[in-house]
PDB file of C-alpha atoms in Angstrom:
ATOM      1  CA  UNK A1056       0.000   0.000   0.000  1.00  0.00           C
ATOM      2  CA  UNK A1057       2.857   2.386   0.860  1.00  0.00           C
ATOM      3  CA  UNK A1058       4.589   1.086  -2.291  1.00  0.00           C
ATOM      4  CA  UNK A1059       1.931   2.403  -4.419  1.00  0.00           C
ATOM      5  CA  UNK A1060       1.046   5.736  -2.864  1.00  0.00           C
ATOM      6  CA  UNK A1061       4.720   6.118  -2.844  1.00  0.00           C
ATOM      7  CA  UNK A1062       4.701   7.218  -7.063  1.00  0.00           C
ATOM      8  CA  UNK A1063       1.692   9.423  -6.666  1.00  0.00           C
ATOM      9  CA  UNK A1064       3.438  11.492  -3.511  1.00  0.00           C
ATOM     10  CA  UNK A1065       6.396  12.229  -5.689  1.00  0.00           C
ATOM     11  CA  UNK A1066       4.122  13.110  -8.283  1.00  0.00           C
ATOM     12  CA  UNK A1067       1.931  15.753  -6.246  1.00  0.00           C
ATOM     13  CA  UNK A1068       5.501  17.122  -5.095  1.00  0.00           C
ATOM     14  CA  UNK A1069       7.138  17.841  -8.600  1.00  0.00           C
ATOM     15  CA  UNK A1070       3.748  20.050  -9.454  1.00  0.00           C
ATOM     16  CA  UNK A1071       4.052  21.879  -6.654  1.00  0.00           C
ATOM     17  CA  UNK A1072       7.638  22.334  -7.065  1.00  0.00           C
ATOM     18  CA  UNK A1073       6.912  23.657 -10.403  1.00  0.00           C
ATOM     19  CA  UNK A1074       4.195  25.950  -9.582  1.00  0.00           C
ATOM     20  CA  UNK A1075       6.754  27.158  -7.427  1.00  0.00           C
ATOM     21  CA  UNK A1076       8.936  27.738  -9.867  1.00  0.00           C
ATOM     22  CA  UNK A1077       6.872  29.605 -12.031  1.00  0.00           C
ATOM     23  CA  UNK A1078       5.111  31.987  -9.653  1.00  0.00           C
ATOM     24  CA  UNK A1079       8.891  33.297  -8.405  1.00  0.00           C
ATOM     25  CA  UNK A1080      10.006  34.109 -12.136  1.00  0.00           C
ATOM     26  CA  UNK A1081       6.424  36.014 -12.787  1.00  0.00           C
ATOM     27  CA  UNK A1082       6.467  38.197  -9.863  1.00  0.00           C
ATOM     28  CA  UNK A1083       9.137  40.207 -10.407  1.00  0.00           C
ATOM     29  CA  UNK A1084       7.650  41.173 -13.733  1.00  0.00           C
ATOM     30  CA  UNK A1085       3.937  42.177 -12.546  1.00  0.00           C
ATOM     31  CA  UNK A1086       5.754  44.796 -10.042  1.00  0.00           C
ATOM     32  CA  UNK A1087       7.190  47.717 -11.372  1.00  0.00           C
ATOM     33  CA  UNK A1088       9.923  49.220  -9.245  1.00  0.00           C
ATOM     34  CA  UNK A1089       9.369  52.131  -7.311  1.00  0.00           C
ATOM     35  CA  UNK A1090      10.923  55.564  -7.916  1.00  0.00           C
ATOM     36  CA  UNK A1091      13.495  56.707  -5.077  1.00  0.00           C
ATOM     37  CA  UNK A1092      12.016  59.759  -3.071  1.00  0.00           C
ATOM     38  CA  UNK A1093      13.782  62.509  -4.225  1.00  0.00           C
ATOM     39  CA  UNK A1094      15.560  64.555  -1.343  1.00  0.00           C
ATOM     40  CA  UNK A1095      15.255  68.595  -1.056  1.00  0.00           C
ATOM     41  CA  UNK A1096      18.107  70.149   0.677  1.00  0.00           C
ATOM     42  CA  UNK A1097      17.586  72.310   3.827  1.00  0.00           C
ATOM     43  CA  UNK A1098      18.124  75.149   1.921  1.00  0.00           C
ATOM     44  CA  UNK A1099      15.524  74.738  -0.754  1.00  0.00           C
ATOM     45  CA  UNK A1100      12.506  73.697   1.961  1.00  0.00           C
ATOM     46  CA  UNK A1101      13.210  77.240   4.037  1.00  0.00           C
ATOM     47  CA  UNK A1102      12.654  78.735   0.872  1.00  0.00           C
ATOM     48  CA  UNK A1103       9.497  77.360  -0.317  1.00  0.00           C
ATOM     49  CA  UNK A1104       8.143  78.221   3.618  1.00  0.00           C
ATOM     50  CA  UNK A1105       9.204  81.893   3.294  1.00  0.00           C
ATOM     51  CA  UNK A1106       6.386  84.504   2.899  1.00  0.00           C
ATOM     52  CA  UNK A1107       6.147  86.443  -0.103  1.00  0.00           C
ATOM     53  CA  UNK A1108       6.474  89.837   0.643  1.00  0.00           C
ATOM     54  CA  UNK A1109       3.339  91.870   0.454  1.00  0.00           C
ATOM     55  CA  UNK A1110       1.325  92.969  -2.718  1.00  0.00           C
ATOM     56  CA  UNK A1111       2.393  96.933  -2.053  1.00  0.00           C
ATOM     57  CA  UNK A1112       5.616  96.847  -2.362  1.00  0.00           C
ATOM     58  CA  UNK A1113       4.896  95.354  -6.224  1.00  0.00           C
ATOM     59  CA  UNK A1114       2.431  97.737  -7.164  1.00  0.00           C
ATOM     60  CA  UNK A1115       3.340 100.623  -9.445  1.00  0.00           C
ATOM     61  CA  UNK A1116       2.475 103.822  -9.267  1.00  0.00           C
ATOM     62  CA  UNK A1117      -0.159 103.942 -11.903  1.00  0.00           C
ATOM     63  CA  UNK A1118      -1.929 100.878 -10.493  1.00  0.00           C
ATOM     64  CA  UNK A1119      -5.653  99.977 -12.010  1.00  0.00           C
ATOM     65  CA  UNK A1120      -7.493 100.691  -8.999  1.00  0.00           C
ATOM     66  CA  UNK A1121     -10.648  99.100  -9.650  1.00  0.00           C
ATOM     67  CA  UNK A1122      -9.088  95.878 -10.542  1.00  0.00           C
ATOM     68  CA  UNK A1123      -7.482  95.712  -6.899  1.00  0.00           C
ATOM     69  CA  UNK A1124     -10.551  96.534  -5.232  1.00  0.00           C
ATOM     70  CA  UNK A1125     -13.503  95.523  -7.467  1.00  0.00           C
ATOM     71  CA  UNK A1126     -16.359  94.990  -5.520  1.00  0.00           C
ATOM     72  CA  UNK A1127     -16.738  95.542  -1.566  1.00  0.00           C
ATOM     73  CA  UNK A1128     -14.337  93.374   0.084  1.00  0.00           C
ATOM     74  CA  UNK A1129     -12.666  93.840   3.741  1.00  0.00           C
ATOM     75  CA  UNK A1130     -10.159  96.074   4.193  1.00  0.00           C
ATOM     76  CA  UNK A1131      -6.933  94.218   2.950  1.00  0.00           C
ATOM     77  CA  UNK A1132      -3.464  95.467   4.513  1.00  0.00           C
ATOM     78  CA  UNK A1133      -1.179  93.423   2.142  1.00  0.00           C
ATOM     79  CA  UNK A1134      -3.272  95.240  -0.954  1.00  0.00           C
ATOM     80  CA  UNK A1135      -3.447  99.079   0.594  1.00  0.00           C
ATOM     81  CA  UNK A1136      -0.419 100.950  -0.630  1.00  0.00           C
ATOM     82  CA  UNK A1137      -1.134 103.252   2.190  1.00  0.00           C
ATOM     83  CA  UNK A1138      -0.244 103.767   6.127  1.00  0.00           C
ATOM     84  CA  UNK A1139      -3.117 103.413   7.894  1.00  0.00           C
ATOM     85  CA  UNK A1140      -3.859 103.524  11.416  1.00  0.00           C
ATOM     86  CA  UNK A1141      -6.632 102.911  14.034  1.00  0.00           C
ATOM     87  CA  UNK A1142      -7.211 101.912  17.379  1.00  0.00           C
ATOM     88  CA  UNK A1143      -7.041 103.387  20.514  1.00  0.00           C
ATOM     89  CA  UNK A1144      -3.333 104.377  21.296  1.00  0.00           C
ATOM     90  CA  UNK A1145      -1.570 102.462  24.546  1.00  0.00           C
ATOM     91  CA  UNK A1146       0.535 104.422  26.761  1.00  0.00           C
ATOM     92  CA  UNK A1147       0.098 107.513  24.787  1.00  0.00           C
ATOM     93  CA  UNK A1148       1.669 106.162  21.379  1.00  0.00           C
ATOM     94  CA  UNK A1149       0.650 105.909  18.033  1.00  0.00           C
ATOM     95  CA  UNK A1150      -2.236 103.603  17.093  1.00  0.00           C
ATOM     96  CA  UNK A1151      -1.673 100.056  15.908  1.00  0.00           C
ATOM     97  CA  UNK A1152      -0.892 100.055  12.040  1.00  0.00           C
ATOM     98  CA  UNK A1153      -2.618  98.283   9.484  1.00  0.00           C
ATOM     99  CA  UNK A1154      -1.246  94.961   9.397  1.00  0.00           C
ATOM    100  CA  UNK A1155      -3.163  92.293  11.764  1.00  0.00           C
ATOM    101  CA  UNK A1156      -5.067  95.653  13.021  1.00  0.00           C
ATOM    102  CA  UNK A1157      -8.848  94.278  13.784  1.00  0.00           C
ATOM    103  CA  UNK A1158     -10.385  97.884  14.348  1.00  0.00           C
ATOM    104  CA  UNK A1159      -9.708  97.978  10.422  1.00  0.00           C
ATOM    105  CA  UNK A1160     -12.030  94.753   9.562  1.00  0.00           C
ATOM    106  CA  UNK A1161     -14.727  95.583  11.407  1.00  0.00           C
ATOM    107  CA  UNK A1162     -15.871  98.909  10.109  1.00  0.00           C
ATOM    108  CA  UNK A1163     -16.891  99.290   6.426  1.00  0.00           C
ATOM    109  CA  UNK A1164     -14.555 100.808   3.873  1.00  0.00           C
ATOM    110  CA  UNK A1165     -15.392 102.756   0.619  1.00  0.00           C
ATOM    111  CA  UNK A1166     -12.083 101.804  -1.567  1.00  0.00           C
ATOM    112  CA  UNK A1167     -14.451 100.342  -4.277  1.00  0.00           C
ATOM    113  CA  UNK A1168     -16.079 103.089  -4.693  1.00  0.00           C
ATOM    114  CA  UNK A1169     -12.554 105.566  -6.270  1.00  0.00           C
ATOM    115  CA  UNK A1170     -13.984 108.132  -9.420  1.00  0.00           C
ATOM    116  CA  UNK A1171     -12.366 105.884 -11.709  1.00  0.00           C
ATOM    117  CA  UNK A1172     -14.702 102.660 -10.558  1.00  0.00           C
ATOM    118  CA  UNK A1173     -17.587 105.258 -10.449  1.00  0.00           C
ATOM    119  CA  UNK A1174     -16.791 106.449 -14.193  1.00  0.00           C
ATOM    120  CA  UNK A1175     -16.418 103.352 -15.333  1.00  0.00           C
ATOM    121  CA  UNK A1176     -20.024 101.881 -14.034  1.00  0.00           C
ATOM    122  CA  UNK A1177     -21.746 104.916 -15.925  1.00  0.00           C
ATOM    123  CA  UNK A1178     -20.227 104.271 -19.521  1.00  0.00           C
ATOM    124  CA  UNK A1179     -20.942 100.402 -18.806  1.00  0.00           C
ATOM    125  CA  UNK A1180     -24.612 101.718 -17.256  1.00  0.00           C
ATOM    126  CA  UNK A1181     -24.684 104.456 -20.331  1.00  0.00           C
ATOM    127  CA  UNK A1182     -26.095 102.300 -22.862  1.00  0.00           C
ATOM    128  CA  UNK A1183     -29.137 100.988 -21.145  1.00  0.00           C
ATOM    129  CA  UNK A1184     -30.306 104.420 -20.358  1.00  0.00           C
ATOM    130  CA  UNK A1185     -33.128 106.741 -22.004  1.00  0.00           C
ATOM    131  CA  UNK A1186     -32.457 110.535 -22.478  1.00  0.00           C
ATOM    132  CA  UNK A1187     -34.533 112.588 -20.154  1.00  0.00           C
ATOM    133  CA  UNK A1188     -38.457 113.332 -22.289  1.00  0.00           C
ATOM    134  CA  UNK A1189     -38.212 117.213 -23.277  1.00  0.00           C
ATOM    135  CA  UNK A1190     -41.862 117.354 -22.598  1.00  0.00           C
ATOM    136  CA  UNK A1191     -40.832 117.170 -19.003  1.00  0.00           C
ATOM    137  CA  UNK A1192     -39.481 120.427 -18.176  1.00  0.00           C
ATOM    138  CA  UNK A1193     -41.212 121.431 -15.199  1.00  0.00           C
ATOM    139  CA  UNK A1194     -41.731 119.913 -11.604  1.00  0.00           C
ATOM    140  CA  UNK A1195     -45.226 120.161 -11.566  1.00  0.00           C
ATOM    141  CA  UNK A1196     -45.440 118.023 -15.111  1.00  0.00           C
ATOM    142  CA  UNK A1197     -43.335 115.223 -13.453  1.00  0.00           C
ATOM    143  CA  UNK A1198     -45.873 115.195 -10.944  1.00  0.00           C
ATOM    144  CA  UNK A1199     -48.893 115.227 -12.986  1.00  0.00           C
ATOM    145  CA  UNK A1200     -47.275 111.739 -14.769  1.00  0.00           C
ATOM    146  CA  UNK A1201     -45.187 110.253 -12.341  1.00  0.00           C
ATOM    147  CA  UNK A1202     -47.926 110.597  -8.822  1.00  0.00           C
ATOM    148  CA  UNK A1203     -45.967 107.981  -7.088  1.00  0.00           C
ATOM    149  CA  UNK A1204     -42.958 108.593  -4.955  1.00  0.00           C
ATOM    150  CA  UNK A1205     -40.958 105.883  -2.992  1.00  0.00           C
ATOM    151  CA  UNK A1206     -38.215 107.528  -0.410  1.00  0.00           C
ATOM    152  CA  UNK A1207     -35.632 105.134   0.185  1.00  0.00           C
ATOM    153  CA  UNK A1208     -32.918 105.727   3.767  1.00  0.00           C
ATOM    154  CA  UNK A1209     -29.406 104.473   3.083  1.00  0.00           C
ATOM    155  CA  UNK A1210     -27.020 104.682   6.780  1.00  0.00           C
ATOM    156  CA  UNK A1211     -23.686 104.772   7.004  1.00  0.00           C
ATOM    157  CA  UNK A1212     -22.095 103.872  10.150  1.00  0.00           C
ATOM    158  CA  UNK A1213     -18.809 102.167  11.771  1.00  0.00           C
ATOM    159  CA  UNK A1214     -20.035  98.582  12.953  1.00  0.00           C
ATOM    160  CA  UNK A1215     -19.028  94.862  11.587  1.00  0.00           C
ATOM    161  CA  UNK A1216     -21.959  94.870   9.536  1.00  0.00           C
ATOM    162  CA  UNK A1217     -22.901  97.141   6.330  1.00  0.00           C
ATOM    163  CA  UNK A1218     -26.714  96.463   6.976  1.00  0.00           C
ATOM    164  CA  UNK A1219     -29.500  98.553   9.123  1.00  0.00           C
ATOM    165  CA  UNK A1220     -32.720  97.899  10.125  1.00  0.00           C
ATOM    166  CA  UNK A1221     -34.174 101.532   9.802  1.00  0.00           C
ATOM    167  CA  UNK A1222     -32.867 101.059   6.134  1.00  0.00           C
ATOM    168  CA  UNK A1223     -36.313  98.863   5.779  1.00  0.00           C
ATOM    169  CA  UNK A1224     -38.547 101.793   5.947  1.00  0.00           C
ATOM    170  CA  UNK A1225     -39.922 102.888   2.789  1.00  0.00           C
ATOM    171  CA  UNK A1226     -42.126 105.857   2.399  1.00  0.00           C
ATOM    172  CA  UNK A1227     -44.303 105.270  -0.650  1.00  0.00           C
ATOM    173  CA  UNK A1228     -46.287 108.853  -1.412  1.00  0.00           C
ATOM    174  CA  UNK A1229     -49.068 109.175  -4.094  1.00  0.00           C
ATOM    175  CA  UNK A1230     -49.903 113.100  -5.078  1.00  0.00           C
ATOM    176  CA  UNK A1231     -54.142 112.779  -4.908  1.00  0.00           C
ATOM    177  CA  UNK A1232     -54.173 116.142  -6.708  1.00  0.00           C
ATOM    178  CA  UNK A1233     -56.976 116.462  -9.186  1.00  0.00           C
ATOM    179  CA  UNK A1234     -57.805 113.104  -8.354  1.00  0.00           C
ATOM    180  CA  UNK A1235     -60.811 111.565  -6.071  1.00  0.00           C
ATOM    181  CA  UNK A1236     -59.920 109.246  -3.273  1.00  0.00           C
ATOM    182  CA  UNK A1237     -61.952 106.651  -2.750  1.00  0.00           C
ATOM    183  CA  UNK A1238     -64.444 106.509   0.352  1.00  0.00           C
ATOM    184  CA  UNK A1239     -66.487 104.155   2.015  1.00  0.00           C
ATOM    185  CA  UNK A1240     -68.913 106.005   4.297  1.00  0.00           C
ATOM    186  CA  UNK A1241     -67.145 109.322   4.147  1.00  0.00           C
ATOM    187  CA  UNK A1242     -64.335 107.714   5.120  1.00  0.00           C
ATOM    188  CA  UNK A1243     -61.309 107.115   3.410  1.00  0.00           C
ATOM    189  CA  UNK A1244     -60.728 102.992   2.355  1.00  0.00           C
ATOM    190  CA  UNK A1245     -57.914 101.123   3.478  1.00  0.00           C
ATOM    191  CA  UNK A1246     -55.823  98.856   1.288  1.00  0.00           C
ATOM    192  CA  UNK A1247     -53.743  96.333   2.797  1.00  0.00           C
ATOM    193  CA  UNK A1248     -50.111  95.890   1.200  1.00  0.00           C
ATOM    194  CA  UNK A1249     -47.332  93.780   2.227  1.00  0.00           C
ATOM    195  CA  UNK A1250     -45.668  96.448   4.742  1.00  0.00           C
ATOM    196  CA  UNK A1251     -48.504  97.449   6.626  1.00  0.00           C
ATOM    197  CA  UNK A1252     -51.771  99.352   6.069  1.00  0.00           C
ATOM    198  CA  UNK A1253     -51.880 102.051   3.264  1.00  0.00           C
ATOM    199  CA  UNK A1254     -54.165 104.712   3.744  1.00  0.00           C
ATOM    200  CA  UNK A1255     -55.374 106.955   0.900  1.00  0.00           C
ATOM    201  CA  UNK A1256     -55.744 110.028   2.574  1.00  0.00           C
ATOM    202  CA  UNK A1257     -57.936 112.742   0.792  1.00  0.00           C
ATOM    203  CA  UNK A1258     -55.406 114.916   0.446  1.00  0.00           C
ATOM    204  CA  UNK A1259     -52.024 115.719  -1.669  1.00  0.00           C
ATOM    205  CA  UNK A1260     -49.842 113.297   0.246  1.00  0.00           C
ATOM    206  CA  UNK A1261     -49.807 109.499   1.867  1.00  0.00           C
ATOM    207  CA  UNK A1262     -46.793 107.697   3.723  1.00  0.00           C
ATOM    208  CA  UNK A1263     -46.459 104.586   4.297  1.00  0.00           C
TER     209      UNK A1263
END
């Protein structure tokens, strides 16, 4: 019994010798080597880590305004060729300048607004405009075609935020001249609208 399950042993061990064989001369050739890690010298890493200096010392002196400061942004110290302070001055010096100076970020600034940016929105603005009706020459025909009047309230003040509430109010005024006001009762009729009640008064003026 041994005898015979002796030549079937040896066989089993010669395939698996052989698949041996063949799976160590395939592998090296499904694994591509591996690029060495190029080194950087000390020198070259303290550079790359080095701040660029700031954008004012690169700017020229005929530098396109508007394209620095396009829209309303916070007030930027590396991009403000100019030496600004604020802040309340400690132990009778000089306030704190403009870089890293929070007093600057919180309040509004205006450097979007320069003539040239101003200029430049008109001629853009120019072409979708109508020249003023000739007809109109007088005050009292603008009011006789235009009645309605809305008074808008723009604020200006030094907070973190650009936004008021009293900027909400609007003041809508219709001119009644020549014109009857409707009544219910002898009274005049109220209209609801989305701000609050509007009354037509039976007179020139109504606010809202």
């Amino acid at each position: 019994m041994a005898a015979a399950a002796l030549p079937m042993w040896l066989a089993l061990q010669a395939g698996t010798r052989a698949l041996r064989a063949f799976s160590t001369s395939v592998s090296p050739a499904t694994h591509a080597p591996r690029p060495a890690p190029q080194r950087t010298s000390r020198n070259e890493r303290l550079q790359k880590r080095k701040a660029l200096p700031p954008r004012t010392e690169k700017m020229v002196v005929d530098q396109d305004w508007p394209s620095v400061y396009p829209v309303a942004a916070p007030f930027k110290p590396s991009a403000v060729p100019l030496p600004v302070r604020m802040g309340y001055p400690v132990k009778k010096g000089v306030p704190m300048a403009k870089e890293g100076n929070l007093e600057l970020l919180k309040i509004p600034n205006f450097l979007h607004l320069t003539p040239v940016a101003i200029k430049r929105h008109c001629e853009a603005l120019k072409d979708f405009c109508t020249e003023w009706p000739v007809a109109l020459d007088s005050d009292k025909k603008c009011e006789k075609h235009f009645p309605i009047e809305i008074d808008t309230t723009d604020y200006v003040s030094s907070g973190p935020s650009i936004r008021n509430p009293k900027a909400r109010v609007v003041i809508l005024r219709a001119g009644l001249i020549d014109r009857k006001a409707p009544t219910v009762g002898g009274n005049p009729r109220v209209y609801p609208t989305t701000f609050k009640e509007l009354q037509i008064m039976p007179f020139e003026e109504t606010e809202l």
